Amino acid sequence: MDVTPLLPEGLQVIEGYGAGKFRISNIVYNSPVIVFPEFCVEWGGFDTDNVCVDSFSDIFNYEIKPDILLVGSGATTIFFPGVTRDKLRTKGVVIDVMNTGAACRTYNVLLTEGRSVAAALLPID
């Protein structure tokens, strides 16, 4: 039985992750990525030891502004400073940080529900 969700053509579905890479809509990325429903881009310059609002500037450079931003922080969940989370909320984005596997699965579920979502994903080494 085929359980692939029915989605409009062209939406970015996270098909796999692991060993430092992601497979998104049949394209393999060997770097951190930002996945929007309509497109996916590589995400450079993220430092898990120095998380600040500027760490997410790439996300706000696009016309598309998600309501929900899922952050996949690698194999384990990292916690962002409260001031960073608060500043991101002032931009109208709810940020939810979790391990990368959970972020990939959650993104796909929210995508199938038609929610305004993006995922910023760090690879699992």
Short mmCIF file of C-alpha atoms in Angstrom, two decimals:
data_model
loop_
_atom_site.label_atom_id
_atom_site.label_comp_id
_atom_site.label_asym_id
_atom_site.label_seq_id
_atom_site.Cartn_x
_atom_site.Cartn_y
_atom_site.Cartn_z
CA MET A 1 0.00 0.00 0.00
CA ASP A 2 1.35 3.42 -0.96
CA VAL A 3 1.25 5.77 2.02
CA THR A 4 2.96 8.70 0.34
CA PRO A 5 0.99 11.84 1.20
CA LEU A 6 -0.78 13.59 -1.65
CA LEU A 7 0.84 16.98 -2.04
CA PRO A 8 0.70 19.56 -4.79
CA GLU A 9 3.57 19.13 -7.23
CA GLY A 10 6.71 21.11 -6.47
CA LEU A 11 6.56 21.08 -2.67
CA GLN A 12 9.80 20.23 -0.91
CA VAL A 13 9.50 16.95 1.00
CA ILE A 14 12.29 15.74 3.29
CA GLU A 15 12.87 12.17 2.17
CA GLY A 16 15.90 11.27 4.27
CA TYR A 17 18.73 12.46 6.49
CA GLY A 18 21.89 11.10 8.09
CA ALA A 19 25.66 10.79 7.67
CA GLY A 20 26.04 14.55 7.15
CA LYS A 21 23.48 14.91 4.37
CA PHE A 22 19.82 15.39 3.50
CA ARG A 23 17.67 14.13 0.65
CA ILE A 24 14.97 16.63 -0.19
CA SER A 25 12.69 16.15 -3.19
CA ASN A 26 15.23 13.84 -4.89
CA ILE A 27 18.18 16.20 -4.36
CA VAL A 28 21.03 15.38 -1.96
CA TYR A 29 22.50 18.22 0.13
CA ASN A 30 25.80 17.73 2.01
CA SER A 31 25.42 20.78 4.23
CA PRO A 32 22.97 22.44 6.60
CA VAL A 33 19.80 23.46 4.76
CA ILE A 34 16.75 25.67 5.06
CA VAL A 35 13.66 24.01 3.64
CA PHE A 36 10.64 26.07 2.64
CA PRO A 37 7.59 24.44 1.06
CA GLU A 38 8.51 25.92 -2.33
CA PHE A 39 12.32 25.62 -2.31
CA CYS A 40 15.40 24.50 -0.39
CA VAL A 41 18.71 26.35 0.06
CA GLU A 42 22.02 25.59 1.73
CA TRP A 43 22.44 27.26 5.13
CA GLY A 44 25.97 28.43 5.83
CA GLY A 45 27.68 29.99 8.77
CA PHE A 46 25.64 28.55 11.63
CA ASP A 47 27.56 28.24 14.90
CA THR A 48 25.81 26.17 17.58
CA ASP A 49 28.04 27.71 20.26
CA ASN A 50 27.02 31.27 19.39
CA VAL A 51 23.33 31.24 18.49
CA CYS A 52 21.81 34.68 17.94
CA VAL A 53 19.18 36.30 15.73
CA ASP A 54 21.79 36.83 12.98
CA SER A 55 22.18 33.04 12.83
CA PHE A 56 18.76 33.03 11.14
CA SER A 57 19.21 36.03 8.84
CA ASP A 58 19.15 33.76 5.75
CA ILE A 59 15.57 32.80 6.58
CA PHE A 60 14.38 36.41 6.62
CA ASN A 61 16.07 37.29 3.31
CA TYR A 62 13.21 35.67 1.41
CA GLU A 63 9.76 37.03 0.65
CA ILE A 64 8.25 33.92 2.21
CA LYS A 65 7.96 34.25 5.98
CA PRO A 66 6.92 31.06 7.75
CA ASP A 67 4.65 31.15 10.80
CA ILE A 68 6.58 28.21 12.26
CA LEU A 69 10.33 27.67 12.04
CA LEU A 70 11.54 24.23 13.03
CA VAL A 71 15.22 24.08 13.89
CA GLY A 72 16.91 20.70 13.67
CA SER A 73 19.97 21.04 15.89
CA GLY A 74 21.75 17.82 14.93
CA ALA A 75 21.75 14.61 16.94
CA THR A 76 20.69 16.35 20.15
CA THR A 77 18.55 19.34 21.02
CA ILE A 78 20.37 22.55 21.86
CA PHE A 79 18.67 25.35 23.74
CA PHE A 80 18.76 28.89 22.43
CA PRO A 81 19.14 31.92 24.66
CA GLY A 82 15.77 33.38 25.67
CA VAL A 83 16.64 36.73 24.11
CA THR A 84 17.16 35.04 20.72
CA ARG A 85 13.80 33.27 20.88
CA ASP A 86 12.07 36.51 21.95
CA LYS A 87 13.61 38.52 19.10
CA LEU A 88 12.55 35.89 16.57
CA ARG A 89 9.00 36.04 17.92
CA THR A 90 8.96 39.80 17.28
CA LYS A 91 9.52 38.92 13.61
CA GLY A 92 6.29 36.90 13.72
CA VAL A 93 7.92 33.48 13.74
CA VAL A 94 7.35 30.77 16.32
CA ILE A 95 10.60 28.84 16.67
CA ASP A 96 10.67 25.22 17.80
CA VAL A 97 14.07 23.61 18.39
CA MET A 98 14.45 19.83 18.37
CA ASN A 99 16.87 17.18 17.13
CA THR A 100 17.16 17.00 13.36
CA GLY A 101 15.24 13.73 12.97
CA ALA A 102 12.25 15.12 14.84
CA ALA A 103 12.42 18.38 12.86
CA CYS A 104 12.39 16.49 9.54
CA ARG A 105 9.37 14.41 10.53
CA THR A 106 7.49 17.38 12.00
CA TYR A 107 8.15 19.50 8.89
CA ASN A 108 6.66 16.81 6.64
CA VAL A 109 3.56 16.48 8.84
CA LEU A 110 2.98 20.25 8.95
CA LEU A 111 3.58 20.45 5.19
CA THR A 112 0.87 17.87 4.52
CA GLU A 113 -1.47 19.89 6.75
CA GLY A 114 -0.85 22.97 4.60
CA ARG A 115 0.77 24.92 7.44
CA SER A 116 3.15 27.85 6.92
CA VAL A 117 6.37 26.10 7.95
CA ALA A 118 10.09 26.13 7.25
CA ALA A 119 12.87 23.97 8.64
CA ALA A 120 16.46 25.02 9.33
CA LEU A 121 18.38 21.77 9.60
CA LEU A 122 21.86 20.91 10.82
CA PRO A 123 23.08 17.51 9.63
CA ILE A 124 23.65 14.55 11.88
CA ASP A 125 27.28 13.46 11.55
#
